Tab-separated table of C-alpha atoms in Angstrom:
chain	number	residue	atom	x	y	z
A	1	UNK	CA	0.000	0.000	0.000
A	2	UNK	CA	3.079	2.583	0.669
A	3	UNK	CA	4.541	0.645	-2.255
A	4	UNK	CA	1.598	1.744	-4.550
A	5	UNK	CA	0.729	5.015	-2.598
A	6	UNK	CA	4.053	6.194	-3.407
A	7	UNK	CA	3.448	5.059	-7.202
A	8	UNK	CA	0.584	6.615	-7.830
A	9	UNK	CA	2.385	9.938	-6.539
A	10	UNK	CA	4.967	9.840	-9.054
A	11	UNK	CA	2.444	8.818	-11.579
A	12	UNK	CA	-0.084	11.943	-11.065
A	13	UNK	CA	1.575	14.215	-13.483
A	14	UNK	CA	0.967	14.797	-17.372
A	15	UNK	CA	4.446	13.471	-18.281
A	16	UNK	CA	4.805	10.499	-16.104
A	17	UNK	CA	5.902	7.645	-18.016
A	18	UNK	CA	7.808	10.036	-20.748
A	19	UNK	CA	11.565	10.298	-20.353
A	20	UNK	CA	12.658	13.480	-21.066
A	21	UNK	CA	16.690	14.791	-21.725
A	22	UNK	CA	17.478	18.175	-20.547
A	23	UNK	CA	21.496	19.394	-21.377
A	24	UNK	CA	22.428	22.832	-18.904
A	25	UNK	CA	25.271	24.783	-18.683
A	26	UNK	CA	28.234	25.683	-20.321
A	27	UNK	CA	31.271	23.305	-21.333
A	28	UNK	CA	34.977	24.090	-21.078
A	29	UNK	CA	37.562	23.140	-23.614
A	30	UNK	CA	41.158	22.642	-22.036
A	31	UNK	CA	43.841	24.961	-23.811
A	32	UNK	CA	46.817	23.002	-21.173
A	33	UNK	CA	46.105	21.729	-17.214
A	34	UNK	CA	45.282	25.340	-16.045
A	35	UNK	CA	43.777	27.220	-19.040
A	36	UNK	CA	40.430	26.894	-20.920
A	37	UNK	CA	37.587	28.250	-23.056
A	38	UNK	CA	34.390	28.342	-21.756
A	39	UNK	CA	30.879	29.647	-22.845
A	40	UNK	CA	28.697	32.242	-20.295
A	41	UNK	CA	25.724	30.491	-18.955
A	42	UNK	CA	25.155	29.780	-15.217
A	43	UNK	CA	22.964	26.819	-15.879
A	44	UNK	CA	19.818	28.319	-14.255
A	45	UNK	CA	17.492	28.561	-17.438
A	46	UNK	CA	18.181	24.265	-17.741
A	47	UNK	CA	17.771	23.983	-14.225
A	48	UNK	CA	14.252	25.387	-14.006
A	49	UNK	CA	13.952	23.521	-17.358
A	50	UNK	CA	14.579	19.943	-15.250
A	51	UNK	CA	12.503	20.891	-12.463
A	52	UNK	CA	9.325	22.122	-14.118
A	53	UNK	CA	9.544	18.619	-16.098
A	54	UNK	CA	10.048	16.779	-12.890
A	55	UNK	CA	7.020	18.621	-11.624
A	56	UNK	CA	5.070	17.206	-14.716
A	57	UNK	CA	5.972	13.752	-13.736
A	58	UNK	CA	8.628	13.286	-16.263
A	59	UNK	CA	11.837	11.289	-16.131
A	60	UNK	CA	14.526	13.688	-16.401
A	61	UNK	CA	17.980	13.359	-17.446
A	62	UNK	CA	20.443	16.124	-16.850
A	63	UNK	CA	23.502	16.060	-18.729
A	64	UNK	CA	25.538	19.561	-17.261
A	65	UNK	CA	28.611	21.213	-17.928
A	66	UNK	CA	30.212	22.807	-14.868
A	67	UNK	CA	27.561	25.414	-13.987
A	68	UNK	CA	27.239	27.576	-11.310
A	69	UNK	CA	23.725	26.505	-10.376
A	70	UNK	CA	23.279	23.098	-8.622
A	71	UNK	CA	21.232	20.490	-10.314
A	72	UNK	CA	18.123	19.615	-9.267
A	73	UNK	CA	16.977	16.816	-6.682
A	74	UNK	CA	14.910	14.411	-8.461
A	75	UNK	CA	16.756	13.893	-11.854
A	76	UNK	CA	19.298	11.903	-12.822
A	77	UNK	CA	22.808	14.139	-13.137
A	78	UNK	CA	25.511	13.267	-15.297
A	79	UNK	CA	27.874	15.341	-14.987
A	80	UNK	CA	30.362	16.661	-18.076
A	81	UNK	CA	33.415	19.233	-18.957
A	82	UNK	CA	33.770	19.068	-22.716
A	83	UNK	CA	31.404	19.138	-25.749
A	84	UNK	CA	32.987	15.836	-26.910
A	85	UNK	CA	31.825	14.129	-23.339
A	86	UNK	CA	28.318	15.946	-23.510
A	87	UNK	CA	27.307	14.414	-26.926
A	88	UNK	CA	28.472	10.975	-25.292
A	89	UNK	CA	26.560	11.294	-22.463
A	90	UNK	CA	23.696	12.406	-25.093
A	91	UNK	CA	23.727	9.314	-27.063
A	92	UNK	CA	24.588	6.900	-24.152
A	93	UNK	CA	20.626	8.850	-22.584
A	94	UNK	CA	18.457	7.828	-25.682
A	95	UNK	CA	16.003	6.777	-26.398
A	96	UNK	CA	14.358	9.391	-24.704
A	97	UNK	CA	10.333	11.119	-25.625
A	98	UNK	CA	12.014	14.619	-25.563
A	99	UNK	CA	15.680	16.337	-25.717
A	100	UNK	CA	16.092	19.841	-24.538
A	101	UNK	CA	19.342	21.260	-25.314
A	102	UNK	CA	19.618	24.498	-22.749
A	103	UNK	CA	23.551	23.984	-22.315
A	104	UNK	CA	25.411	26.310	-23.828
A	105	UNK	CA	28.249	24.231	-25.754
A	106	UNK	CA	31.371	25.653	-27.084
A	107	UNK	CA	31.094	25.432	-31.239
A	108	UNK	CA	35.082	24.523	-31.011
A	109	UNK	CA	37.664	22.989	-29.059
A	110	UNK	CA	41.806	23.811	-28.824
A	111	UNK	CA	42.951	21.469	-31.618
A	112	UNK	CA	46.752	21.775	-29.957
A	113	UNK	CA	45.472	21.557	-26.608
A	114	UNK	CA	48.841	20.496	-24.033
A	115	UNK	CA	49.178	18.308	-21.179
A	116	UNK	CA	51.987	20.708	-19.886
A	117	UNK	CA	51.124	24.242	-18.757
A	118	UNK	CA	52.402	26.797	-21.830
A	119	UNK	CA	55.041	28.674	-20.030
A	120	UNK	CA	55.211	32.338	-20.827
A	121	UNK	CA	58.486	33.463	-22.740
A	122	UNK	CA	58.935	36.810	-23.024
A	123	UNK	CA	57.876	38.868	-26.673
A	124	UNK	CA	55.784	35.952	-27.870
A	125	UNK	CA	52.556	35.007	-27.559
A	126	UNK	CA	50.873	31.451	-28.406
A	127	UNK	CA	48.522	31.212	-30.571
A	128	UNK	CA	45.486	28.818	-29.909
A	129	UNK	CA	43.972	26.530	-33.211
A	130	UNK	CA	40.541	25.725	-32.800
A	131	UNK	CA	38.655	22.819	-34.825
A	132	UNK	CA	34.775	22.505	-34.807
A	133	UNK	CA	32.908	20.532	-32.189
A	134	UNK	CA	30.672	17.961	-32.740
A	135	UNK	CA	26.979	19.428	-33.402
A	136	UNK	CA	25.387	17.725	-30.427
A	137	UNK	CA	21.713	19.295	-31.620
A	138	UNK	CA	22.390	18.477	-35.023
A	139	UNK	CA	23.252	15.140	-34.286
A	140	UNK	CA	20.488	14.200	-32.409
A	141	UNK	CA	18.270	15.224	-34.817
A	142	UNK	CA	19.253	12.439	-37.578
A	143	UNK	CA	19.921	9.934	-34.939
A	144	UNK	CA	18.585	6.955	-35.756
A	145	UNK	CA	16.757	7.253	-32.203
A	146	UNK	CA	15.464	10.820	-32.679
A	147	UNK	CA	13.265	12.127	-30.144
A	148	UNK	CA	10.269	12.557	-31.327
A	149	UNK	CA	10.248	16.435	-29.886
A	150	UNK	CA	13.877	18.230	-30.130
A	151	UNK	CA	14.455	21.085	-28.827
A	152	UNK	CA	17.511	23.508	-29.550
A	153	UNK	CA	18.485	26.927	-27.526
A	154	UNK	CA	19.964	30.057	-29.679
A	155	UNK	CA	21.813	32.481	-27.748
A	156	UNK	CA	22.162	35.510	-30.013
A	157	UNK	CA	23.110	39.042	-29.945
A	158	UNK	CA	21.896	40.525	-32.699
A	159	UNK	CA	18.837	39.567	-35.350
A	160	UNK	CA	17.429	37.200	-32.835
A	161	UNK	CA	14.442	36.359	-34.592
A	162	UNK	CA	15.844	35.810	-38.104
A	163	UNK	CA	18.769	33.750	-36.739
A	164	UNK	CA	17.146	31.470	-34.716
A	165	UNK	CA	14.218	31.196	-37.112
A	166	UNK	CA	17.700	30.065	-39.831
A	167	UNK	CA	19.230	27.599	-36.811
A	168	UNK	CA	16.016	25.636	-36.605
A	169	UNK	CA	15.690	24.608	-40.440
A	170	UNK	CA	19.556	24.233	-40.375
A	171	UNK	CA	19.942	21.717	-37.914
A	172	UNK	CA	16.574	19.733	-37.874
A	173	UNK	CA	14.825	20.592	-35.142
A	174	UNK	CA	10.791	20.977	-34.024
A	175	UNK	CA	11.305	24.354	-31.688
A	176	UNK	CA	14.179	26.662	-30.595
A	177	UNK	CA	13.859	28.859	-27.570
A	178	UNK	CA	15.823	31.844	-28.092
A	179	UNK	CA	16.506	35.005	-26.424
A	180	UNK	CA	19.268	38.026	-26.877
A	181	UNK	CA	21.872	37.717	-24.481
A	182	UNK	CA	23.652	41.262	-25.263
A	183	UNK	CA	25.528	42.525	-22.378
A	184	UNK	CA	22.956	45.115	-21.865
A	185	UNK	CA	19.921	42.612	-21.181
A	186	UNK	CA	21.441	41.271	-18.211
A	187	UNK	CA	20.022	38.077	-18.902
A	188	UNK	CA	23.312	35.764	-18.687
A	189	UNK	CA	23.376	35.257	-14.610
A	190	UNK	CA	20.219	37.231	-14.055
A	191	UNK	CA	16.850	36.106	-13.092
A	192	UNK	CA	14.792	36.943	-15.911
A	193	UNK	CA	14.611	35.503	-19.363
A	194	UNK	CA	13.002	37.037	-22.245
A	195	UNK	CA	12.880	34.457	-24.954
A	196	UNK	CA	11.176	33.733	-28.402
A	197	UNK	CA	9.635	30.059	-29.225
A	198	UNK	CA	10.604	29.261	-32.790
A	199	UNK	CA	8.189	26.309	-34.000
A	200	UNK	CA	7.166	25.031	-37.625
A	201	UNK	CA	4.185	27.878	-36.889
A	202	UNK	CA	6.369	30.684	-36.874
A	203	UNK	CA	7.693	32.957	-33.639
A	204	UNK	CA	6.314	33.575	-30.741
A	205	UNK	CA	7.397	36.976	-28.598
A	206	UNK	CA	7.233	35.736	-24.839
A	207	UNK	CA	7.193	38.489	-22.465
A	208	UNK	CA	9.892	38.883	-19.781
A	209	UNK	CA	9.508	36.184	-17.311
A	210	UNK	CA	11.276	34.754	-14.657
A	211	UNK	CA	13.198	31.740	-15.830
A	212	UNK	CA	11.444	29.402	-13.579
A	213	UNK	CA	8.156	30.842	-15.004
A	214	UNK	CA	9.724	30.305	-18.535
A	215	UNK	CA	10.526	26.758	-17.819
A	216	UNK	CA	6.922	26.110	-16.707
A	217	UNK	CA	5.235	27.556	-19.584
A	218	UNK	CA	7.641	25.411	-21.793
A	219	UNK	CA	7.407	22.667	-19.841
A	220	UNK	CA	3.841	22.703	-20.372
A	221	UNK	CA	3.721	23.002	-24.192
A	222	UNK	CA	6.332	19.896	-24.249
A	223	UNK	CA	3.950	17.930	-22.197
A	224	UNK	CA	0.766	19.148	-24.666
A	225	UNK	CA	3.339	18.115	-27.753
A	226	UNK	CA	4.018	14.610	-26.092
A	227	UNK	CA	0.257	13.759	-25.363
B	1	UNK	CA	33.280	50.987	27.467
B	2	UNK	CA	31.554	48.803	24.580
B	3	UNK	CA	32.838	50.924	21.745
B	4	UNK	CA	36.574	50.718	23.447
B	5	UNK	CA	35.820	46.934	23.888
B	6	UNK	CA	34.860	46.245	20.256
B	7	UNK	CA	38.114	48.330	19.497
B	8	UNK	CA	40.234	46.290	21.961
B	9	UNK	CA	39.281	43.012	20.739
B	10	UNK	CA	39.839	44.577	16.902
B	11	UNK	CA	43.027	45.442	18.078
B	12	UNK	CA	44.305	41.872	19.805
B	13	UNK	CA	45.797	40.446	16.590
B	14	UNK	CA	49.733	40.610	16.538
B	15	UNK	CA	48.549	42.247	12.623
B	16	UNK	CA	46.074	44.759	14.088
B	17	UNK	CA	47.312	48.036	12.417
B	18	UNK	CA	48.130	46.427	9.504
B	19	UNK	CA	46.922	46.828	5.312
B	20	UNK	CA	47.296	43.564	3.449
B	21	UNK	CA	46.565	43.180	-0.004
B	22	UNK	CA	45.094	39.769	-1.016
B	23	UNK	CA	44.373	38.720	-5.002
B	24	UNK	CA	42.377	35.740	-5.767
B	25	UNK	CA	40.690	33.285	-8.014
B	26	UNK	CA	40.857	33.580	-11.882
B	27	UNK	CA	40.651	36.148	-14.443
B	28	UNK	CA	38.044	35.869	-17.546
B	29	UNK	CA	39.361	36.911	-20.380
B	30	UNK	CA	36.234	37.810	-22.953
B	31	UNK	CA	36.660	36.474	-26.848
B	32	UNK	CA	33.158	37.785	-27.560
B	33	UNK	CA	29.959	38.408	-25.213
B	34	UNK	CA	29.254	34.109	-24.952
B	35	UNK	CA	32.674	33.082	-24.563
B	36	UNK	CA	36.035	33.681	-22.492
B	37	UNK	CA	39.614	32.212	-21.785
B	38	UNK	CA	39.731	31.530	-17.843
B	39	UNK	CA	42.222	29.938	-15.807
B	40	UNK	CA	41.493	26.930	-13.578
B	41	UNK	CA	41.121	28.548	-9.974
B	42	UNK	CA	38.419	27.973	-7.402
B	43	UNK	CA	39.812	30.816	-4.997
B	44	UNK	CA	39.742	28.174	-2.365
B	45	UNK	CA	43.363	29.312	-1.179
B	46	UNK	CA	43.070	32.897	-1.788
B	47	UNK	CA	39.953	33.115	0.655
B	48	UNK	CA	41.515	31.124	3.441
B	49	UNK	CA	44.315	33.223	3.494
B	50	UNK	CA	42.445	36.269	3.674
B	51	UNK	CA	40.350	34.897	6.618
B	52	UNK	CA	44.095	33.619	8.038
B	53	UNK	CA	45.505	37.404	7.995
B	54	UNK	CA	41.618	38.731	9.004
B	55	UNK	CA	41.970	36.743	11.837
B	56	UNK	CA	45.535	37.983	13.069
B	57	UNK	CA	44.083	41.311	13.453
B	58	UNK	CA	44.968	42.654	9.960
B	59	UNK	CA	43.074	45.002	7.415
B	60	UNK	CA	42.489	42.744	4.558
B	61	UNK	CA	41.948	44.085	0.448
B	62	UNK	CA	40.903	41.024	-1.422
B	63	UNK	CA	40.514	41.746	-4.926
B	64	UNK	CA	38.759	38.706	-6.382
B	65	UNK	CA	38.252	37.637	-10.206
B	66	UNK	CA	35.102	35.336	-10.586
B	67	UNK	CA	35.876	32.683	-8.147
B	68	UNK	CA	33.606	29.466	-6.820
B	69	UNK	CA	34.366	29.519	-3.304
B	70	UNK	CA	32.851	33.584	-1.724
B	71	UNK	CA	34.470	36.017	-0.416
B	72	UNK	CA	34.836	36.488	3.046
B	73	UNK	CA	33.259	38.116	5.706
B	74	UNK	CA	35.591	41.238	7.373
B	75	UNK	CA	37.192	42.042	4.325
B	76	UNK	CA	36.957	44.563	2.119
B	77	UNK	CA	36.301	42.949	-1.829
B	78	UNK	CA	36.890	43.907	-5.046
B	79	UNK	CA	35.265	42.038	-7.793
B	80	UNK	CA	36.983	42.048	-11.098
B	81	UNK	CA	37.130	40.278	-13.816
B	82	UNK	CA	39.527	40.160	-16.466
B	83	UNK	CA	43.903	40.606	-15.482
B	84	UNK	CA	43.829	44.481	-16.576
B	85	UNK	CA	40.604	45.564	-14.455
B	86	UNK	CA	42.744	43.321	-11.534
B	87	UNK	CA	45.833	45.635	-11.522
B	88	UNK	CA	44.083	48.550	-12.239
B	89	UNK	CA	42.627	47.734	-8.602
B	90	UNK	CA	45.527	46.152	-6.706
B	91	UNK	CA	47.312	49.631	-7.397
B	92	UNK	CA	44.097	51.557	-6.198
B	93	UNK	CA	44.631	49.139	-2.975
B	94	UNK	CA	48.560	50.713	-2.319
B	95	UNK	CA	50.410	51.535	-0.149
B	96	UNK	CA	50.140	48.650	1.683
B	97	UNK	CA	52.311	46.385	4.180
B	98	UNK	CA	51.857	42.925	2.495
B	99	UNK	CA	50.619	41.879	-0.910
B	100	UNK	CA	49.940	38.344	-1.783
B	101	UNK	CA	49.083	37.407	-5.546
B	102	UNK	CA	47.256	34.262	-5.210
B	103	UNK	CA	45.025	35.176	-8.036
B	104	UNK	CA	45.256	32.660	-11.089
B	105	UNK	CA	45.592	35.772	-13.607
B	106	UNK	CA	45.800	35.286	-17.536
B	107	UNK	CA	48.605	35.271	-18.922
B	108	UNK	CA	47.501	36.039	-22.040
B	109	UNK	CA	44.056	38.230	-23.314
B	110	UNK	CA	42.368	38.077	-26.757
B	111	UNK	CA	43.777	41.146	-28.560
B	112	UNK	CA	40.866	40.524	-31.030
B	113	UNK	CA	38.066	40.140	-29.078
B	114	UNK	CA	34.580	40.865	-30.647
B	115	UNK	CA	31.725	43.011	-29.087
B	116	UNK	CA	29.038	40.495	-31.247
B	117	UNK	CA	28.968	36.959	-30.898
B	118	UNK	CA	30.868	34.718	-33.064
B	119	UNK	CA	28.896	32.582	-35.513
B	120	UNK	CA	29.717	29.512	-36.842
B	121	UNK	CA	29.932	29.039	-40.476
B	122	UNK	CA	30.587	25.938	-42.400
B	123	UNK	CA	34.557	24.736	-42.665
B	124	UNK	CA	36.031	27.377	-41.175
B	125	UNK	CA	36.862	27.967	-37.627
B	126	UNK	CA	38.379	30.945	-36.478
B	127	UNK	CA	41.674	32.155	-34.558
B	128	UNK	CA	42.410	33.556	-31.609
B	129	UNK	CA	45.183	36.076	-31.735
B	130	UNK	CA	46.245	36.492	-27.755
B	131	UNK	CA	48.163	39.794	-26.541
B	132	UNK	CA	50.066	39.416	-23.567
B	133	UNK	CA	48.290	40.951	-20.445
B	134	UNK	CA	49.887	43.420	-17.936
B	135	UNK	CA	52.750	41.153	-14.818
B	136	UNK	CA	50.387	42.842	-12.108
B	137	UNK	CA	53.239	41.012	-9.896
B	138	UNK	CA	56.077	42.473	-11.645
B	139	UNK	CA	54.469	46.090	-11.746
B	140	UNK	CA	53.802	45.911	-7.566
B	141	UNK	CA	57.845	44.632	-6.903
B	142	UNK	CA	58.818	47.173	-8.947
B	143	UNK	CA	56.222	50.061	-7.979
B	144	UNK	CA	57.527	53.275	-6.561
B	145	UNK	CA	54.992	52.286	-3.369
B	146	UNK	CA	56.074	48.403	-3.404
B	147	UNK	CA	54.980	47.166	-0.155
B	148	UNK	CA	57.309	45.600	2.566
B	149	UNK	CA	56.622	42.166	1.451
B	150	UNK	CA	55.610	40.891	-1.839
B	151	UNK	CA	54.397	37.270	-2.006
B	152	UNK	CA	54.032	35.398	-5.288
B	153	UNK	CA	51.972	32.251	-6.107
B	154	UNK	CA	53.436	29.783	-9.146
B	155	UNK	CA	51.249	27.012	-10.266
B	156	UNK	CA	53.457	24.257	-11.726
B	157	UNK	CA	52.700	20.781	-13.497
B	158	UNK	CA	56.804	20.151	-13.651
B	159	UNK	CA	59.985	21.064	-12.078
B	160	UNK	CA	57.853	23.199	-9.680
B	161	UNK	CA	61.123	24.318	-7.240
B	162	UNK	CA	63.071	24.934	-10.214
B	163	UNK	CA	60.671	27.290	-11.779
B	164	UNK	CA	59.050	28.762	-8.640
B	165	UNK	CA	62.983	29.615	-7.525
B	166	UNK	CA	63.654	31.305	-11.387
B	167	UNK	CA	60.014	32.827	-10.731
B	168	UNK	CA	61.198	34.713	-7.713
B	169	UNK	CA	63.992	36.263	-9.317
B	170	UNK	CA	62.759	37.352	-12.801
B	171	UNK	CA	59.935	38.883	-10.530
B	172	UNK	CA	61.837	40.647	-8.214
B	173	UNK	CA	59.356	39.097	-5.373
B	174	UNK	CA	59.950	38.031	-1.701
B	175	UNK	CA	58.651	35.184	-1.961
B	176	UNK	CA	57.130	32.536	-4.122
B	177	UNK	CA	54.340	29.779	-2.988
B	178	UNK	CA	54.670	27.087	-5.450
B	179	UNK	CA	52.610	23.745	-5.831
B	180	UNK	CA	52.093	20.820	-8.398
B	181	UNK	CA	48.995	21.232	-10.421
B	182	UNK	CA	48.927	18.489	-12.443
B	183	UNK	CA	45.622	17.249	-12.510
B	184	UNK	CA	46.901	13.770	-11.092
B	185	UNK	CA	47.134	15.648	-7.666
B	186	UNK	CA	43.786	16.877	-7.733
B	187	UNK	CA	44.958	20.216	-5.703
B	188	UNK	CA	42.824	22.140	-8.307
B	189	UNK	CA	39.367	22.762	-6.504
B	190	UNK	CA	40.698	19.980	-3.687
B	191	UNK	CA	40.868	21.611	-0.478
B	192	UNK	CA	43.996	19.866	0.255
B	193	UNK	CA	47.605	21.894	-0.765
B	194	UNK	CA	51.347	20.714	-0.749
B	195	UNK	CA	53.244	23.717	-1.176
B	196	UNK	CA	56.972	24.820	-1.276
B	197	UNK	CA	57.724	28.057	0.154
B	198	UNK	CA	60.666	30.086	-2.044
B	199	UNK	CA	62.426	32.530	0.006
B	200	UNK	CA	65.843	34.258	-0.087
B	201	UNK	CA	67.332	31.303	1.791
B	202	UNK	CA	65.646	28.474	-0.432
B	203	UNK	CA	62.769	26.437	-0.627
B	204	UNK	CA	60.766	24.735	2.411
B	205	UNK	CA	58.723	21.853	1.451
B	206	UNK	CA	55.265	21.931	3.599
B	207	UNK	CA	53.777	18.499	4.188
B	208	UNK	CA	50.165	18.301	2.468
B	209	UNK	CA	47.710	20.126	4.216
B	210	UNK	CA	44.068	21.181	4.285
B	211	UNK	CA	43.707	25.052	2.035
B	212	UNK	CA	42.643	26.414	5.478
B	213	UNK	CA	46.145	25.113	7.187
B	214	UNK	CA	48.249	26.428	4.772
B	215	UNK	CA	46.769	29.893	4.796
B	216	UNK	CA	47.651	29.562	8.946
B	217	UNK	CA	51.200	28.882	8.702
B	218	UNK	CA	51.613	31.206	6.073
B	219	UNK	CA	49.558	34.159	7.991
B	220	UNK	CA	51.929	33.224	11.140
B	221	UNK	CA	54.859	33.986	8.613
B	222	UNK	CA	53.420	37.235	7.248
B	223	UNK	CA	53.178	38.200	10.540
B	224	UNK	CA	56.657	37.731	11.768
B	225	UNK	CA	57.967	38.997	8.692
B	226	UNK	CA	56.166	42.238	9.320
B	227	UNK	CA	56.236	42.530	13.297
């Protein structure tokens, strides 16, 4: 009876039985043992993301870079430092009903990267060769296991809209959140979130919300999609 | 009576009366408005030792780049966050008695760093051309208000006594703590340290010790060094 009490608690919600993938913060690319490259994002906007899915009754699984936000209780954390461990933690997590990618993953990687720290010599400066990441989003989409809802994140600065409305049909993809993440919004770090839902319909303006409020509002239109 | 107490037991420390300057955690160095170079630094050690030298009685200035670990309480923080904007304040902090640079500051900046984000286009990935960034340790042993004692921190992965010794002399510094960062040792974001102290009359090997330890014994030797 405690058995099935407890059962039909985590069976109340609108997503329970659907596993859902959510990816959150940023990822860091080693340039030598001390050094690295790393993307802006606290990992708050994929936090709420996990939690308002968990509230739904979904399975969640949290693949995160090193962000500054904790993960949530309730999902399942796998934890990652590269974009080349992140798409492996990706595949290794389907199939899943849904894949959210919030995390923001560096497009390239130090293609001399050292095992020794670069010592500084005086008058010269090294130079650092990038080569292209794997397209985790991309990817995903023409996986043989695709989700049947994918979602991709566009950070932009400029032409929000038109570039995010481009990234969906480029990589495959049902919707992309995206928001402007200019200096002057204060969004990376900050509380709020003003974001745009990119679907096969066209764009919708959200107002500024709270990022927990954002995550609940997308939360429920993946749960609608998934019914 | 209380306002004399309060000022007695502010007083107790054998460093009541005096300044010490204290730098800590990394430095971000931006490569657009999503994306930064950033040294591997928690600011684990660089707190403790403020709260060491706090707790001897002294006036603590703890200019801090983005770290994980807070600031703490009792001192008086500066929050910077790329090498420049970090000596532009440790010289707004002089005169004082003692500096120590524990701050992991970059080496190196992105001389062509972008004020729009980078966007990825097919085949091509782009370079990073890197400018060296101001010695803020060389520019305090060498400033016209150096303080008494000038204390150095050299992260190694090889031949740290070697290079921490060399270190203190190109420098012109009193004295150098060195450790081994190789990730092996897991010092970065441990809260254990096994450090080698580089002074005029050599180098000490400390046994391993917890962050909080190490700040201690090196307080007690700030302290004598100064009395």
């Amino acid at each position: 009876e405690i058995l099935s009490a407890i059962a039909a608690q985590f069976s109340a919600g609108p997503m329970s039985g659907k596993r859902v993938l959510v990816t959150s913060g940023p990822t860091h690319e080693p340039i030598d043992p001390v050094r690295y490259i790393a993307n802006r994002s606290s990992g708050a906007q994929g936090a709420a993301l996990a939690v308002a899915l968990r509230d739904l009754g979904a399975e969640v699984i949290f693949v995160t870079g090193p962000a500054s936000v904790p993960p949530p209780a309730g999902v399942a954390v796998h934890r990652i430092e590269t974009a080349r461990e992140m798409l492996a933690a990706v595949e290794a997590a389907l199939p899943v009903d849904a894949a959210i990618f919030a995390a923001a993953v560096a497009d390239w990687r130090v293609e001399n990267s050292l095992t020794q720290k670069i010592k500084k010599v005086a008058q010269t400066s090294p130079s650092i060769t990038l080569s292209e990441n794997p397209d985790i989003l991309a990817t995903v989409c023409a996986h043989p296991e695709r989700p049947k809802l994918v979602i991709g994140f566009a950070a932009e600065t400029e032409n929000v809209v038109p570039h995010a409305t481009a990234k969906r049909l480029r990589k495959g993809c049902d919707w992309i959140v995206a928001n402007d993440v200019s200096p002057a919004t204060g969004i990376m770090g900050g509380s709020n979130n003003t974001v745009h839902l990119i679907t096969e319909a066209g764009a919708e303006d959200w107002p500024p919300l709270p990022k927990s409020e954002v995550a609940q509002r997308l939360a429920a239109r993946i749960a609608e999609a998934l019914a």
